[in-house]
Structures are given as C-alpha cells and as structure tokens.
Amino acid sequence: MNKSHLSRTDNPTAVVTSQDVGSFVSVSGVGKGVLHYVGEVHGKEGLYCGIELETPTGKHDGTYQGIVYFVCPPRHGIFAPLYRVELDEIDDVPMMAASQTAKGQELLALDLDVVQIF
C-alpha cells in the first residue's frame, strides 16, 4: 500500500502534512527533529519532509541545490520521504515558525510517492 495515500484516521502516525509544520517528528532510521517543510524538492520525485534534526547528523542547512526550503544550522537539516516521518508525542517542545519555502504553499498539498533521504 502506498503510505502517502493513508489518512490520519487510517493510521494517526503514518502521514504528516503541511498542517504539522513546527511539530516534533521522528524519522525512521535517522532520529528526531522539527518538521519545517512538506512538499516537492527540485530534482527529486515525490513529496518530502524538511526536518531540522536535534543533533548535527544531517546533510545540510535546509538548502538543496541552491534552493532554500527552510533554515536551520549547518548539518542539522535533512529531507526525508513522507513515509519515513511520524509525529512524535512530545508535549514540551515549543512550536516552530511556519515553513520558509522557496516553492510556495501550493506545493505543500501535493500527494506524490517518495523514495529517499538526502
């Protein structure tokens, strides 16, 4: 089953949406962080989540191929496929500001398959 088509009522932790920007999330096989972006990434197929990790174990600062999708400290940012990201149940993490995208809000609603973390 394509997990990007599940609704929250089917599995509350299966899908994050643009409504969850600012929430604390867990990335399968990577760690935890704050969701900053949900949408397309230039040069990649599918829908990705831009996440600021707790530790400097990421690959960038929210910029990919010269496009700023969100802003975070160097090596704290990753883009993960939607199906690898789940909302975390931590109540004491303050909400972050809305996603800072170069693509615009219209891309946040796309429903596409995704395959890799970069």
Short mmCIF file of N, CA and C in Angstrom, two decimals:
data_model
loop_
_atom_site.label_atom_id
_atom_site.label_comp_id
_atom_site.label_asym_id
_atom_site.label_seq_id
_atom_site.Cartn_x
_atom_site.Cartn_y
_atom_site.Cartn_z
N MET A 1 0.84 -1.19 0.00
CA MET A 1 0.00 0.00 0.00
C MET A 1 0.88 1.24 0.00
N ASN A 2 0.52 2.22 -0.76
CA ASN A 2 1.26 3.48 -0.82
C ASN A 2 0.92 4.31 0.41
N LYS A 3 1.87 4.44 1.34
CA LYS A 3 1.61 5.12 2.60
C LYS A 3 1.32 6.60 2.43
N SER A 4 1.72 7.20 1.32
CA SER A 4 1.44 8.62 1.14
C SER A 4 -0.04 8.88 0.90
N HIS A 5 -0.83 7.82 0.70
CA HIS A 5 -2.26 8.00 0.48
C HIS A 5 -3.08 7.67 1.72
N LEU A 6 -2.46 7.26 2.82
CA LEU A 6 -3.19 6.98 4.04
C LEU A 6 -3.66 8.27 4.68
N SER A 7 -4.80 8.23 5.32
CA SER A 7 -5.25 9.40 6.06
C SER A 7 -4.91 9.20 7.53
N ARG A 8 -4.99 10.26 8.30
CA ARG A 8 -4.72 10.16 9.73
C ARG A 8 -5.69 9.23 10.42
N THR A 9 -6.90 9.11 9.91
CA THR A 9 -7.86 8.22 10.53
C THR A 9 -7.48 6.76 10.30
N ASP A 10 -6.78 6.46 9.19
CA ASP A 10 -6.31 5.10 8.93
C ASP A 10 -5.16 4.73 9.86
N ASN A 11 -4.25 5.65 10.06
CA ASN A 11 -3.09 5.44 10.92
C ASN A 11 -2.59 6.82 11.35
N PRO A 12 -2.87 7.22 12.57
CA PRO A 12 -2.56 8.58 13.01
C PRO A 12 -1.09 8.97 12.89
N THR A 13 -0.17 8.02 12.90
CA THR A 13 1.25 8.38 12.82
C THR A 13 1.84 8.16 11.44
N ALA A 14 1.06 7.70 10.47
CA ALA A 14 1.61 7.35 9.17
C ALA A 14 1.94 8.55 8.30
N VAL A 15 1.18 9.63 8.41
CA VAL A 15 1.33 10.73 7.47
C VAL A 15 1.44 12.06 8.19
N VAL A 16 2.43 12.84 7.80
CA VAL A 16 2.48 14.23 8.25
C VAL A 16 2.03 15.09 7.08
N THR A 17 1.50 16.26 7.38
CA THR A 17 1.03 17.17 6.35
C THR A 17 1.60 18.56 6.61
N SER A 18 1.31 19.48 5.72
CA SER A 18 1.77 20.86 5.91
C SER A 18 1.19 21.46 7.18
N GLN A 19 0.08 20.92 7.67
CA GLN A 19 -0.51 21.38 8.92
C GLN A 19 0.37 21.06 10.12
N ASP A 20 1.30 20.12 9.95
CA ASP A 20 2.17 19.69 11.05
C ASP A 20 3.49 20.44 11.10
N VAL A 21 3.71 21.39 10.18
CA VAL A 21 4.96 22.17 10.20
C VAL A 21 5.10 22.81 11.57
N GLY A 22 6.29 22.66 12.16
CA GLY A 22 6.56 23.16 13.50
C GLY A 22 6.46 22.08 14.56
N SER A 23 5.94 20.92 14.20
CA SER A 23 5.79 19.82 15.14
C SER A 23 7.08 19.01 15.26
N PHE A 24 7.23 18.35 16.38
CA PHE A 24 8.36 17.46 16.61
C PHE A 24 8.05 16.14 15.92
N VAL A 25 9.02 15.61 15.16
CA VAL A 25 8.82 14.37 14.42
C VAL A 25 9.97 13.40 14.66
N SER A 26 9.71 12.16 14.32
CA SER A 26 10.72 11.10 14.36
C SER A 26 10.91 10.59 12.94
N VAL A 27 12.17 10.43 12.53
CA VAL A 27 12.49 9.95 11.20
C VAL A 27 13.07 8.54 11.33
N SER A 28 12.41 7.58 10.73
CA SER A 28 12.82 6.20 10.81
C SER A 28 14.28 6.03 10.39
N GLY A 29 15.08 5.45 11.28
CA GLY A 29 16.48 5.18 10.99
C GLY A 29 17.40 6.37 11.08
N VAL A 30 16.88 7.54 11.46
CA VAL A 30 17.70 8.76 11.49
C VAL A 30 17.71 9.41 12.86
N GLY A 31 16.54 9.74 13.39
CA GLY A 31 16.46 10.42 14.68
C GLY A 31 15.24 11.31 14.75
N LYS A 32 15.32 12.31 15.65
CA LYS A 32 14.19 13.20 15.89
C LYS A 32 14.55 14.63 15.54
N GLY A 33 13.50 15.42 15.26
CA GLY A 33 13.72 16.82 14.94
C GLY A 33 12.41 17.55 14.76
N VAL A 34 12.49 18.75 14.21
CA VAL A 34 11.32 19.60 13.99
C VAL A 34 11.02 19.66 12.49
N LEU A 35 9.76 19.43 12.15
CA LEU A 35 9.31 19.49 10.77
C LEU A 35 9.23 20.95 10.33
N HIS A 36 9.95 21.31 9.25
CA HIS A 36 9.95 22.67 8.74
C HIS A 36 9.32 22.80 7.36
N TYR A 37 9.24 21.71 6.60
CA TYR A 37 8.79 21.80 5.21
C TYR A 37 8.15 20.49 4.79
N VAL A 38 7.08 20.58 4.02
CA VAL A 38 6.47 19.42 3.37
C VAL A 38 6.16 19.83 1.94
N GLY A 39 6.74 19.13 0.98
CA GLY A 39 6.48 19.46 -0.42
C GLY A 39 7.49 18.85 -1.36
N GLU A 40 7.48 19.33 -2.59
CA GLU A 40 8.42 18.86 -3.60
C GLU A 40 9.79 19.46 -3.35
N VAL A 41 10.80 18.75 -3.83
CA VAL A 41 12.19 19.23 -3.79
C VAL A 41 12.71 19.17 -5.22
N HIS A 42 13.25 20.28 -5.70
CA HIS A 42 13.73 20.38 -7.08
C HIS A 42 14.69 19.24 -7.42
N GLY A 43 14.44 18.57 -8.53
CA GLY A 43 15.31 17.50 -8.99
C GLY A 43 14.99 16.14 -8.41
N LYS A 44 14.00 16.06 -7.53
CA LYS A 44 13.61 14.80 -6.91
C LYS A 44 12.14 14.53 -7.21
N GLU A 45 11.80 13.26 -7.30
CA GLU A 45 10.40 12.89 -7.49
C GLU A 45 9.78 12.63 -6.13
N GLY A 46 8.57 13.07 -5.95
CA GLY A 46 7.84 12.76 -4.73
C GLY A 46 7.74 13.91 -3.76
N LEU A 47 7.13 13.60 -2.64
CA LEU A 47 6.87 14.56 -1.58
C LEU A 47 7.83 14.29 -0.43
N TYR A 48 8.49 15.33 0.03
CA TYR A 48 9.50 15.20 1.08
C TYR A 48 9.19 16.09 2.28
N CYS A 49 9.75 15.70 3.41
CA CYS A 49 9.68 16.49 4.63
C CYS A 49 11.06 17.07 4.89
N GLY A 50 11.13 18.38 5.11
CA GLY A 50 12.37 19.03 5.50
C GLY A 50 12.40 19.11 7.01
N ILE A 51 13.42 18.53 7.62
CA ILE A 51 13.47 18.38 9.07
C ILE A 51 14.78 18.92 9.62
N GLU A 52 14.66 19.68 10.72
CA GLU A 52 15.83 20.13 11.47
C GLU A 52 16.06 19.12 12.58
N LEU A 53 17.16 18.37 12.48
CA LEU A 53 17.48 17.35 13.47
C LEU A 53 17.99 17.97 14.77
N GLU A 54 17.85 17.23 15.86
CA GLU A 54 18.32 17.68 17.17
C GLU A 54 19.84 17.81 17.21
N THR A 55 20.52 16.93 16.49
CA THR A 55 21.98 16.89 16.51
C THR A 55 22.53 17.15 15.11
N PRO A 56 23.81 17.53 15.00
CA PRO A 56 24.40 17.82 13.68
C PRO A 56 24.75 16.55 12.90
N THR A 57 23.75 15.73 12.65
CA THR A 57 23.96 14.49 11.90
C THR A 57 23.29 14.55 10.53
N GLY A 58 22.82 15.74 10.16
CA GLY A 58 22.16 15.92 8.87
C GLY A 58 23.15 16.17 7.76
N LYS A 59 22.63 16.58 6.62
CA LYS A 59 23.47 16.76 5.44
C LYS A 59 23.55 18.20 4.95
N HIS A 60 22.73 19.10 5.50
CA HIS A 60 22.72 20.48 5.00
C HIS A 60 22.06 21.41 6.01
N ASP A 61 21.75 22.63 5.57
CA ASP A 61 21.12 23.65 6.42
C ASP A 61 19.73 24.04 5.93
N GLY A 62 19.08 23.15 5.20
CA GLY A 62 17.76 23.44 4.65
C GLY A 62 17.79 23.90 3.21
N THR A 63 19.00 24.06 2.66
CA THR A 63 19.18 24.46 1.27
C THR A 63 19.62 23.23 0.48
N TYR A 64 18.97 22.99 -0.66
CA TYR A 64 19.35 21.87 -1.51
C TYR A 64 19.45 22.36 -2.94
N GLN A 65 20.57 22.11 -3.57
CA GLN A 65 20.87 22.54 -4.94
C GLN A 65 20.57 24.02 -5.14
N GLY A 66 20.99 24.82 -4.16
CA GLY A 66 20.87 26.27 -4.25
C GLY A 66 19.50 26.84 -3.93
N ILE A 67 18.54 26.00 -3.58
CA ILE A 67 17.20 26.46 -3.24
C ILE A 67 17.00 26.32 -1.74
N VAL A 68 16.57 27.41 -1.09
CA VAL A 68 16.31 27.40 0.35
C VAL A 68 14.88 26.94 0.58
N TYR A 69 14.73 25.78 1.24
CA TYR A 69 13.42 25.25 1.56
C TYR A 69 13.04 25.57 3.00
N PHE A 70 14.04 25.61 3.88
CA PHE A 70 13.87 26.01 5.27
C PHE A 70 15.25 26.40 5.78
N VAL A 71 15.30 26.96 6.98
CA VAL A 71 16.57 27.44 7.53
C VAL A 71 16.84 26.73 8.85
N CYS A 72 18.06 26.19 8.98
CA CYS A 72 18.49 25.57 10.23
C CYS A 72 20.02 25.61 10.27
N PRO A 73 20.62 25.30 11.41
CA PRO A 73 22.09 25.30 11.49
C PRO A 73 22.70 24.28 10.52
N PRO A 74 23.92 24.52 10.07
CA PRO A 74 24.61 23.56 9.19
C PRO A 74 24.61 22.15 9.78
N ARG A 75 24.42 21.16 8.90
CA ARG A 75 24.44 19.74 9.25
C ARG A 75 23.30 19.31 10.18
N HIS A 76 22.29 20.14 10.33
CA HIS A 76 21.12 19.76 11.12
C HIS A 76 19.93 19.43 10.23
N GLY A 77 20.01 19.70 8.92
CA GLY A 77 18.87 19.52 8.04
C GLY A 77 18.93 18.27 7.19
N ILE A 78 17.76 17.66 6.99
CA ILE A 78 17.61 16.55 6.04
C ILE A 78 16.27 16.69 5.33
N PHE A 79 16.16 16.02 4.20
CA PHE A 79 14.89 15.82 3.52
C PHE A 79 14.62 14.33 3.57
N ALA A 80 13.48 13.95 4.11
CA ALA A 80 13.12 12.53 4.22
C ALA A 80 11.79 12.30 3.51
N PRO A 81 11.64 11.12 2.89
CA PRO A 81 10.36 10.81 2.26
C PRO A 81 9.25 10.80 3.31
N LEU A 82 8.11 11.20 2.88
CA LEU A 82 6.95 11.32 3.77
C LEU A 82 6.71 10.06 4.60
N TYR A 83 6.82 8.89 3.99
CA TYR A 83 6.51 7.65 4.70
C TYR A 83 7.51 7.31 5.81
N ARG A 84 8.67 7.98 5.85
CA ARG A 84 9.66 7.71 6.90
C ARG A 84 9.51 8.65 8.09
N VAL A 85 8.54 9.55 8.04
CA VAL A 85 8.39 10.58 9.07
C VAL A 85 7.08 10.38 9.83
N GLU A 86 7.17 10.39 11.17
CA GLU A 86 5.99 10.27 12.03
C GLU A 86 5.99 11.39 13.04
N LEU A 87 4.81 11.84 13.43
CA LEU A 87 4.70 12.82 14.50
C LEU A 87 5.19 12.18 15.79
N ASP A 88 5.92 12.95 16.58
CA ASP A 88 6.42 12.47 17.86
C ASP A 88 5.48 12.95 18.96
N GLU A 89 5.34 12.18 20.01
CA GLU A 89 4.41 12.52 21.08
C GLU A 89 5.11 13.26 22.21
N ILE A 90 5.81 14.32 21.92
CA ILE A 90 6.47 15.12 22.94
C ILE A 90 5.71 16.42 23.09
N ASP A 91 5.25 16.71 24.31
CA ASP A 91 4.44 17.90 24.54
C ASP A 91 5.25 19.12 24.93
N ASP A 92 6.50 18.95 25.36
CA ASP A 92 7.26 20.08 25.89
C ASP A 92 8.14 20.77 24.86
N VAL A 93 7.97 20.46 23.58
CA VAL A 93 8.75 21.11 22.54
C VAL A 93 7.95 22.29 21.99
N PRO A 94 8.50 23.51 22.03
CA PRO A 94 7.77 24.66 21.51
C PRO A 94 7.55 24.55 20.00
N MET A 95 6.45 25.07 19.54
CA MET A 95 6.16 25.07 18.11
C MET A 95 7.09 26.03 17.40
N MET A 96 7.54 25.66 16.21
CA MET A 96 8.43 26.49 15.41
C MET A 96 7.59 27.34 14.45
N ALA A 97 8.24 28.33 13.86
CA ALA A 97 7.57 29.18 12.87
C ALA A 97 7.21 28.35 11.65
N ALA A 98 6.31 28.86 10.85
CA ALA A 98 5.89 28.16 9.63
C ALA A 98 7.06 27.95 8.68
N SER A 99 6.93 26.96 7.84
CA SER A 99 7.96 26.63 6.86
C SER A 99 8.34 27.85 6.02
N GLN A 100 9.63 27.97 5.74
CA GLN A 100 10.13 29.03 4.88
C GLN A 100 10.50 28.39 3.55
N THR A 101 9.60 28.45 2.59
CA THR A 101 9.83 27.75 1.34
C THR A 101 10.11 28.70 0.20
N ALA A 102 10.87 28.19 -0.76
CA ALA A 102 11.11 28.94 -1.99
C ALA A 102 10.07 28.57 -3.03
N LYS A 103 9.40 27.46 -2.84
CA LYS A 103 8.44 26.95 -3.81
C LYS A 103 7.03 27.51 -3.63
N GLY A 104 6.69 27.90 -2.42
CA GLY A 104 5.36 28.43 -2.18
C GLY A 104 4.43 27.38 -1.59
N GLN A 105 3.37 27.86 -1.01
CA GLN A 105 2.43 27.00 -0.31
C GLN A 105 1.67 26.03 -1.21
N GLU A 106 1.54 26.32 -2.51
CA GLU A 106 0.78 25.43 -3.39
C GLU A 106 1.39 24.05 -3.49
N LEU A 107 2.69 23.92 -3.27
CA LEU A 107 3.35 22.61 -3.37
C LEU A 107 3.11 21.75 -2.14
N LEU A 108 2.69 22.35 -1.05
CA LEU A 108 2.52 21.60 0.19
C LEU A 108 1.38 20.59 0.11
N ALA A 109 0.46 20.77 -0.79
CA ALA A 109 -0.71 19.90 -0.87
C ALA A 109 -0.51 18.73 -1.84
N LEU A 110 0.62 18.63 -2.51
CA LEU A 110 0.84 17.56 -3.48
C LEU A 110 0.88 16.20 -2.81
N ASP A 111 0.40 15.18 -3.49
CA ASP A 111 0.36 13.82 -2.98
C ASP A 111 1.15 12.93 -3.93
N LEU A 112 2.45 12.76 -3.68
CA LEU A 112 3.32 12.03 -4.59
C LEU A 112 4.08 10.94 -3.86
N ASP A 113 4.56 9.93 -4.58
CA ASP A 113 5.38 8.88 -3.99
C ASP A 113 6.78 9.41 -3.72
N VAL A 114 7.44 8.88 -2.66
CA VAL A 114 8.78 9.33 -2.30
C VAL A 114 9.66 8.13 -1.99
N VAL A 115 11.00 8.30 -2.15
CA VAL A 115 11.85 7.12 -2.02
C VAL A 115 13.14 7.27 -1.24
N GLN A 116 13.67 8.45 -0.95
CA GLN A 116 14.99 8.51 -0.34
C GLN A 116 15.17 9.69 0.60
N ILE A 117 16.21 9.61 1.43
CA ILE A 117 16.60 10.69 2.32
C ILE A 117 17.87 11.30 1.78
N PHE A 118 17.96 12.63 1.78
CA PHE A 118 19.17 13.30 1.34
C PHE A 118 19.37 14.55 2.13
#
